[in-house]
Short mmCIF file of N, CA and C in Angstrom, two decimals:
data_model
loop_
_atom_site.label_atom_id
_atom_site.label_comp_id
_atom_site.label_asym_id
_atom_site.label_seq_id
_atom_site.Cartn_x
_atom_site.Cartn_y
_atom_site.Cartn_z
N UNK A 1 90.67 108.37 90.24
CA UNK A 1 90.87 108.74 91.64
C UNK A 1 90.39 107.59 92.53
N UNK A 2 91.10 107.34 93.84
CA UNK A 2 90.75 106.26 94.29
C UNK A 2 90.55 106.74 95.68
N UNK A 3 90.10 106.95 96.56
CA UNK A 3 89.77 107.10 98.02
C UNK A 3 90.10 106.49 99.03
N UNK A 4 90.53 106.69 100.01
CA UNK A 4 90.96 106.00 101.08
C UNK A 4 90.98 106.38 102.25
N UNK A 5 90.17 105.41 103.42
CA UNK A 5 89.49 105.84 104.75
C UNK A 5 90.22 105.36 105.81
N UNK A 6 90.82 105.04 106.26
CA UNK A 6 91.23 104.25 107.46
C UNK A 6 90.71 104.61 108.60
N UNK A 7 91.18 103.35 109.42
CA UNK A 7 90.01 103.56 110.64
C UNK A 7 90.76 102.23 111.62
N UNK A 8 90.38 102.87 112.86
CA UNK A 8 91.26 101.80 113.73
C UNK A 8 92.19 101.98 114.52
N UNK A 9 92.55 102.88 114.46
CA UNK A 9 94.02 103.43 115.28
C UNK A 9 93.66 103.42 116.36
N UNK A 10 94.50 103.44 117.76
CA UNK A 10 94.10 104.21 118.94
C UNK A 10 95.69 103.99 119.88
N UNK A 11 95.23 104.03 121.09
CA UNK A 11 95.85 103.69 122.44
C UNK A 11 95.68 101.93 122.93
N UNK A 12 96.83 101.20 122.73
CA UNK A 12 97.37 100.08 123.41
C UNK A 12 98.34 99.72 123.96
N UNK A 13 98.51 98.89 124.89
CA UNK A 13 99.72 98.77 125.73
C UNK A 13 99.96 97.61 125.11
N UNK A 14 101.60 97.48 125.54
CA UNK A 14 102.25 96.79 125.03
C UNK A 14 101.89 95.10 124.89
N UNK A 15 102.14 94.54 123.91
CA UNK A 15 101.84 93.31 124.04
C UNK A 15 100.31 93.21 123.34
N UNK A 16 99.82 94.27 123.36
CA UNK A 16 98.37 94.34 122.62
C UNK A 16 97.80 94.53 121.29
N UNK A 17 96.54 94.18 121.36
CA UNK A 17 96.57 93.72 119.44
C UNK A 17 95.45 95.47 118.97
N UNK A 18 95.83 95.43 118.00
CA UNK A 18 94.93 96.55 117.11
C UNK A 18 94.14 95.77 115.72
N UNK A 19 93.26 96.06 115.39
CA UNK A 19 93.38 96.13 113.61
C UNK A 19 92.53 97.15 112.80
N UNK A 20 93.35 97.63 112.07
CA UNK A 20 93.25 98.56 111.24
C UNK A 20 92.24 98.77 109.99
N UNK A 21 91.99 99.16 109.41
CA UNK A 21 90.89 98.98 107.99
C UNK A 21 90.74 100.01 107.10
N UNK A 22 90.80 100.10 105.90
CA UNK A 22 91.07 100.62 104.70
C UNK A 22 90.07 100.24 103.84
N UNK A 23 89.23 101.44 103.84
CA UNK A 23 88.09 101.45 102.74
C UNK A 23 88.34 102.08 101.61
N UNK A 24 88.08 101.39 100.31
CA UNK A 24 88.39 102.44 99.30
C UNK A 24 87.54 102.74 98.49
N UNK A 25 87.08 103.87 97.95
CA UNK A 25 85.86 104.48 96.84
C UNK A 25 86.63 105.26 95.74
N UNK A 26 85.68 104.98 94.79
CA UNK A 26 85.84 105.95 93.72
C UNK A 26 86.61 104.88 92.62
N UNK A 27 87.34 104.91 91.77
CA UNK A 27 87.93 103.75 90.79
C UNK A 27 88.49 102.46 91.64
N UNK A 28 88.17 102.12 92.45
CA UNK A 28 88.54 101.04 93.09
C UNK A 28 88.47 99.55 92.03
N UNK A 29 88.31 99.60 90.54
CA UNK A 29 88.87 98.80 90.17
C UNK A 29 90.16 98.77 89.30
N UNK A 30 90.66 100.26 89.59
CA UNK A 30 92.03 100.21 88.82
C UNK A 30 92.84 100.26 90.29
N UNK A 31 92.91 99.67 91.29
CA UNK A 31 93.36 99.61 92.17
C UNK A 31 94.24 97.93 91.90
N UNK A 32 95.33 97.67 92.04
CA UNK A 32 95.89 96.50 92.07
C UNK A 32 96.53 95.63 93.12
N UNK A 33 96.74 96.82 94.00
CA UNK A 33 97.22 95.84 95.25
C UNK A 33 97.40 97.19 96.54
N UNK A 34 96.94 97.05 97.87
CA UNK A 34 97.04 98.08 98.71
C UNK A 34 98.39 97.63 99.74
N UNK A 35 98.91 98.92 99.95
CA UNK A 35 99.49 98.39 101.09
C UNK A 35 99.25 99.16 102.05
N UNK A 36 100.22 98.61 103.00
CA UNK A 36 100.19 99.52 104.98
C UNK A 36 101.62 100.24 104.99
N UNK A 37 102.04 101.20 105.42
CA UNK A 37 103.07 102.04 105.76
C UNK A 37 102.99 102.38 107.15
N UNK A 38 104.02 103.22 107.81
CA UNK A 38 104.18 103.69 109.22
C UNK A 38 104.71 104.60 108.62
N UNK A 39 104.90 105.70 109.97
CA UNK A 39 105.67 107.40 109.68
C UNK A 39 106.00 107.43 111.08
N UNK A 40 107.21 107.77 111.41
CA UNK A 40 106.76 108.43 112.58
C UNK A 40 108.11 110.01 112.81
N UNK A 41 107.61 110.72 112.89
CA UNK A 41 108.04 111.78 113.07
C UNK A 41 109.98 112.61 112.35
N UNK A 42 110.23 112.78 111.94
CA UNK A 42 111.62 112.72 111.48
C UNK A 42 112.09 111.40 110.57
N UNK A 43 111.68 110.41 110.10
CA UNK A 43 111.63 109.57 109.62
C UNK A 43 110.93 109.78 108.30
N UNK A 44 111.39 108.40 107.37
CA UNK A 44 110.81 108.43 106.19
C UNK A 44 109.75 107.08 106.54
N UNK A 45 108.57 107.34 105.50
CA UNK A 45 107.91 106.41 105.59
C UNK A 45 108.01 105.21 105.37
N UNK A 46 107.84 104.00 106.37
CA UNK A 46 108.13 102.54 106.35
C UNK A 46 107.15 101.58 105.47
N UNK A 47 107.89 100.99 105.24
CA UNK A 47 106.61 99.87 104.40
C UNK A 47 105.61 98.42 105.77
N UNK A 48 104.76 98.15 105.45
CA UNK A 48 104.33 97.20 106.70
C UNK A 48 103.79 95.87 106.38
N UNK A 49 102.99 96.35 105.41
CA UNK A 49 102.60 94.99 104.51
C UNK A 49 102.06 95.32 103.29
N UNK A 50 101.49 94.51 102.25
CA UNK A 50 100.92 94.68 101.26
C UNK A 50 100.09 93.27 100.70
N UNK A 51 99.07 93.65 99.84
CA UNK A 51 98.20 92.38 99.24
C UNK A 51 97.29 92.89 98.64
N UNK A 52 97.59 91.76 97.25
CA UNK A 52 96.76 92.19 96.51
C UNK A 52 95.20 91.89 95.97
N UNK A 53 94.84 92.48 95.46
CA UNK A 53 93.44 92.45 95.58
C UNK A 53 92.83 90.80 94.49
N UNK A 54 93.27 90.79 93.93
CA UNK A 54 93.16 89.59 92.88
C UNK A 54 93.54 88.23 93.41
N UNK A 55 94.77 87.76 93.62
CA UNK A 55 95.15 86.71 94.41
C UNK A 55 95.26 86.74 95.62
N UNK A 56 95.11 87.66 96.38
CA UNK A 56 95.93 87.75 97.92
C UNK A 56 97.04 87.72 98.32
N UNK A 57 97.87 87.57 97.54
CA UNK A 57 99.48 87.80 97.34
C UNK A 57 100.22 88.65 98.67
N UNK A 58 100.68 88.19 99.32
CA UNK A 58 100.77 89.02 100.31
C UNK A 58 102.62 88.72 100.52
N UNK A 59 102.67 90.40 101.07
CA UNK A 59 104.63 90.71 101.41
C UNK A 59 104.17 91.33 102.40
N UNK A 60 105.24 91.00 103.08
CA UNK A 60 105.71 91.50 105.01
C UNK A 60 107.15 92.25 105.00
N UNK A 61 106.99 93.48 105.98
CA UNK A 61 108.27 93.59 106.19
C UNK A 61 108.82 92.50 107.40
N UNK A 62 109.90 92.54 107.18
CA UNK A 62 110.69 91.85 108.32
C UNK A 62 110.10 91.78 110.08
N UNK A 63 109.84 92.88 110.56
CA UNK A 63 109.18 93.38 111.45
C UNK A 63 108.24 92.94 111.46
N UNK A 64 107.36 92.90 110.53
CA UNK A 64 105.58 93.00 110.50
C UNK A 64 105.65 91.21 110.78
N UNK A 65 106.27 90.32 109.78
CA UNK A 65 106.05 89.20 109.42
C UNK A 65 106.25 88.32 111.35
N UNK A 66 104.75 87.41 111.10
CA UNK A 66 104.50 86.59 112.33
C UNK A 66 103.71 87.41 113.39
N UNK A 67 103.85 89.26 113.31
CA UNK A 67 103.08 89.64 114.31
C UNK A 67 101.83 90.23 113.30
N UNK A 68 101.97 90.75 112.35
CA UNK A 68 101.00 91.46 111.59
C UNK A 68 100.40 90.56 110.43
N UNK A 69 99.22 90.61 110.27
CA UNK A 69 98.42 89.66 109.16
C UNK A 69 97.67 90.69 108.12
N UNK A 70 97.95 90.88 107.15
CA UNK A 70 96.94 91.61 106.37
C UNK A 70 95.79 90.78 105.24
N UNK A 71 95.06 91.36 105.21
CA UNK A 71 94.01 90.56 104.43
C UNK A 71 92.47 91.56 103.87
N UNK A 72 92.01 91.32 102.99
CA UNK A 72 91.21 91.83 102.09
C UNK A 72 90.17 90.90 102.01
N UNK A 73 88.51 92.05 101.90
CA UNK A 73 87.69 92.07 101.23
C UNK A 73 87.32 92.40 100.29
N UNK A 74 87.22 91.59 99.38
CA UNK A 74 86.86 92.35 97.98
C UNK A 74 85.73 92.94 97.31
N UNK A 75 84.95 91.94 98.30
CA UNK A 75 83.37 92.61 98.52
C UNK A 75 82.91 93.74 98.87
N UNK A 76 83.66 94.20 99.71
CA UNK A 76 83.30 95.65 100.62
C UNK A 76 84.59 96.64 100.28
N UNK A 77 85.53 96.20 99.43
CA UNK A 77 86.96 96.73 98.85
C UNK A 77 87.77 97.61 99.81
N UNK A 78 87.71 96.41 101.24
CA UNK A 78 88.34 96.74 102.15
C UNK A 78 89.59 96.15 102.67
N UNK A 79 90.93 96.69 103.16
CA UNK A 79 91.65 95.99 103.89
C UNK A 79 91.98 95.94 104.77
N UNK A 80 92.17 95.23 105.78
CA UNK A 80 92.45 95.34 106.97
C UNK A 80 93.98 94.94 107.51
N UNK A 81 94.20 95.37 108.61
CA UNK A 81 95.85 94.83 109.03
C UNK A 81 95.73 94.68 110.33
N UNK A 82 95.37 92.94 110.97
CA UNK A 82 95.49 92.92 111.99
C UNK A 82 97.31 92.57 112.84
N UNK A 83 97.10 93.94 114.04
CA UNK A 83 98.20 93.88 114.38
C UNK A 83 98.54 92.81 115.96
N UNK A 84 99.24 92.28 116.01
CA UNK A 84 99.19 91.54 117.02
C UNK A 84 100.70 91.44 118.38
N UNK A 85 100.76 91.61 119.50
CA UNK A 85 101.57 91.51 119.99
C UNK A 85 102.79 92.82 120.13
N UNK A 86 102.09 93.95 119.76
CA UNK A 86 102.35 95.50 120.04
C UNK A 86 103.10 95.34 120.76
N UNK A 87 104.65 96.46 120.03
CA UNK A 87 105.77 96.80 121.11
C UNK A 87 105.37 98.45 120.81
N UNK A 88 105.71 98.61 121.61
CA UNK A 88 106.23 100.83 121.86
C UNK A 88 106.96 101.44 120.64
N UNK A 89 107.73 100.57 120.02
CA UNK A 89 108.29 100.93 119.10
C UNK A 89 107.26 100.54 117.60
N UNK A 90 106.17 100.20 117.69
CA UNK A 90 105.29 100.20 117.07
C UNK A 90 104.68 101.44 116.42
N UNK A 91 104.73 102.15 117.51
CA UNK A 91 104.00 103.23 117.57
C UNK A 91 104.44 104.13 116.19
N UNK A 92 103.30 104.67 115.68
CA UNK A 92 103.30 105.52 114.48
C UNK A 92 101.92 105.79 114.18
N UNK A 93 102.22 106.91 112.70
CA UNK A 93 101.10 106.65 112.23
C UNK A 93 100.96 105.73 110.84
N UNK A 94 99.97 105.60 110.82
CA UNK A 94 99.50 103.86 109.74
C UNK A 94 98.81 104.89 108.81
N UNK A 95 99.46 104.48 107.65
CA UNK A 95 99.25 104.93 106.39
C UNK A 95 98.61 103.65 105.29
N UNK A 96 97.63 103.47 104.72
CA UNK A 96 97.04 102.42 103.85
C UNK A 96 97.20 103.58 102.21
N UNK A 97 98.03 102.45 101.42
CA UNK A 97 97.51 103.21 100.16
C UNK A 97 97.61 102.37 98.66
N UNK A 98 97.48 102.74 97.80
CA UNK A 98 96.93 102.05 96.64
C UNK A 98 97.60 102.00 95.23
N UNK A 99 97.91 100.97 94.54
CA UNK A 99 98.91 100.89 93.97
C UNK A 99 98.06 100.18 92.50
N UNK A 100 98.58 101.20 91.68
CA UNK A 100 97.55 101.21 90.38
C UNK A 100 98.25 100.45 89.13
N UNK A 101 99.82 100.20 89.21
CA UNK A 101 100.59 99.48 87.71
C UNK A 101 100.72 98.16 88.11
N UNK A 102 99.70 97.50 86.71
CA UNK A 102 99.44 96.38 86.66
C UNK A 102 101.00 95.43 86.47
N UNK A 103 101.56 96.09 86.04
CA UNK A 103 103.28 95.31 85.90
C UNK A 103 103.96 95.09 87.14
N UNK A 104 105.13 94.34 86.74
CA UNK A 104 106.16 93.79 88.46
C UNK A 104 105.44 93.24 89.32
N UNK A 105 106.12 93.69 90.44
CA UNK A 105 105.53 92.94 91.95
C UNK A 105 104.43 94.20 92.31
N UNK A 106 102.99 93.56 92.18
CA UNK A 106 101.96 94.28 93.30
C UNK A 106 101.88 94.63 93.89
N UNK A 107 102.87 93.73 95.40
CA UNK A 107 102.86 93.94 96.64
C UNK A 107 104.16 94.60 96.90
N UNK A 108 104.70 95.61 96.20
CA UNK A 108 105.88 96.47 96.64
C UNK A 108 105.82 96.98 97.68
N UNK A 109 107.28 96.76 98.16
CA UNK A 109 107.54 97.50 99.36
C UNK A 109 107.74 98.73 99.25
N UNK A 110 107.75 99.61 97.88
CA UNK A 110 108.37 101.08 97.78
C UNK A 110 106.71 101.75 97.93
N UNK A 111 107.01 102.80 98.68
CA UNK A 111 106.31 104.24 98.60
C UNK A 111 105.89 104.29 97.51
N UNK A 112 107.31 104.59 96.26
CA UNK A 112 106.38 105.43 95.85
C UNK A 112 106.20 105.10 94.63
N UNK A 113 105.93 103.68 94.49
CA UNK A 113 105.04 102.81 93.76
C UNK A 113 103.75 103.23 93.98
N UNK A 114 103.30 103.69 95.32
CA UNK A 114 101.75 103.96 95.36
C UNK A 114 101.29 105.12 94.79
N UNK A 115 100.05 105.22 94.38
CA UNK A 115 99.75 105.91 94.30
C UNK A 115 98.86 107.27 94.81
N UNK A 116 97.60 106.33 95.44
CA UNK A 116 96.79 106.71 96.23
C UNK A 116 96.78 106.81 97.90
N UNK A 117 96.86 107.55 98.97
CA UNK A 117 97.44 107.24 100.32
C UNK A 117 95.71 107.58 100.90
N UNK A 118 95.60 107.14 102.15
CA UNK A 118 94.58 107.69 103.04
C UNK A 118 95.70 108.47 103.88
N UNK A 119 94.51 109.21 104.95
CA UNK A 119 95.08 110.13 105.76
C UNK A 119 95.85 109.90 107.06
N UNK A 120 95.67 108.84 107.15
CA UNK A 120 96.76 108.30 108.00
C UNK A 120 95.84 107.93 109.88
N UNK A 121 96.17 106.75 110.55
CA UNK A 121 95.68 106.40 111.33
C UNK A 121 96.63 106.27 112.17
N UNK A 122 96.51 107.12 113.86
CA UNK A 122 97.60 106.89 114.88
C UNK A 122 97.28 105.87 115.47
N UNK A 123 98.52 104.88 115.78
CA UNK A 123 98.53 103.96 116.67
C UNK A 123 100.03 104.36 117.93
N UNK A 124 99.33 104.25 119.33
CA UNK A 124 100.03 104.08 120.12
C UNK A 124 100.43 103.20 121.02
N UNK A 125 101.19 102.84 121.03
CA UNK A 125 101.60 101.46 121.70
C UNK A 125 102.15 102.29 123.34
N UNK A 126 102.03 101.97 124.20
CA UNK A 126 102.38 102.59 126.03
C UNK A 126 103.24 101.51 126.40
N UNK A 127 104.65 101.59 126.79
CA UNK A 127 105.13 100.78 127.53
C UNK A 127 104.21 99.92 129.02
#
């Protein structure tokens, strides 16, 4: 079982930066690579970034890549996703979760490659 906290969400206007953070407990060394997701309402869940815990290996979605940076502590077996340059259409909730098969690509963009999710962190972006 692997745990997952996030923390960070809130209220920003547009053009404004957030960053996010993802603590994880409990088997956090069968953990192989975390990623970031979005949801937002009637929608399926988006992919945002990912990286892995070993190399830093890092995948962007299209979107994310140039405004969003993700990056890891391995010390504190935390990740963070700083967001930068917030549009409205940003807005969701931020999902961090944890991806346990050591095979393929780490940093998958699929769902439901993961395994482990936290509870999810709102971010609002305000025109």
């Amino acid at each position: 079982q692997v745990n997952l906290a996030e923390s960070g969400g809130g209220l920003v206007q547009d053009g404004g930066s957030l960053m996010l953070s993802c603590t994880a407990s409990g088997r956090t060394y069968s953990s192989k690579a975390m990623g970031w997701f979005r949801q937002t309402p009637g929608k399926e869940r988006e992919f945002v970034a990912a990286i892995s815990w070993s190399s830093g290996d890092t995948n962007y979605a299209d979107f994310a890549s140039g405004r969003f940076f993700v990056f890891r502590d391995n010390d504190e077996n935390t990740v963070y996703l700083q967001m930068n340059s917030l549009k409205p259409e940003d807005t969701a909730v931020y999902y961090c979760a944890s991806h346990l098969d050591p095979s393929g690509r780490l940093t998958t963009s699929n769902a439901y490659e993961y395994d482990y999710w936290g509870q999810g962190t709102q971010v609002t972006v305000s025109s």
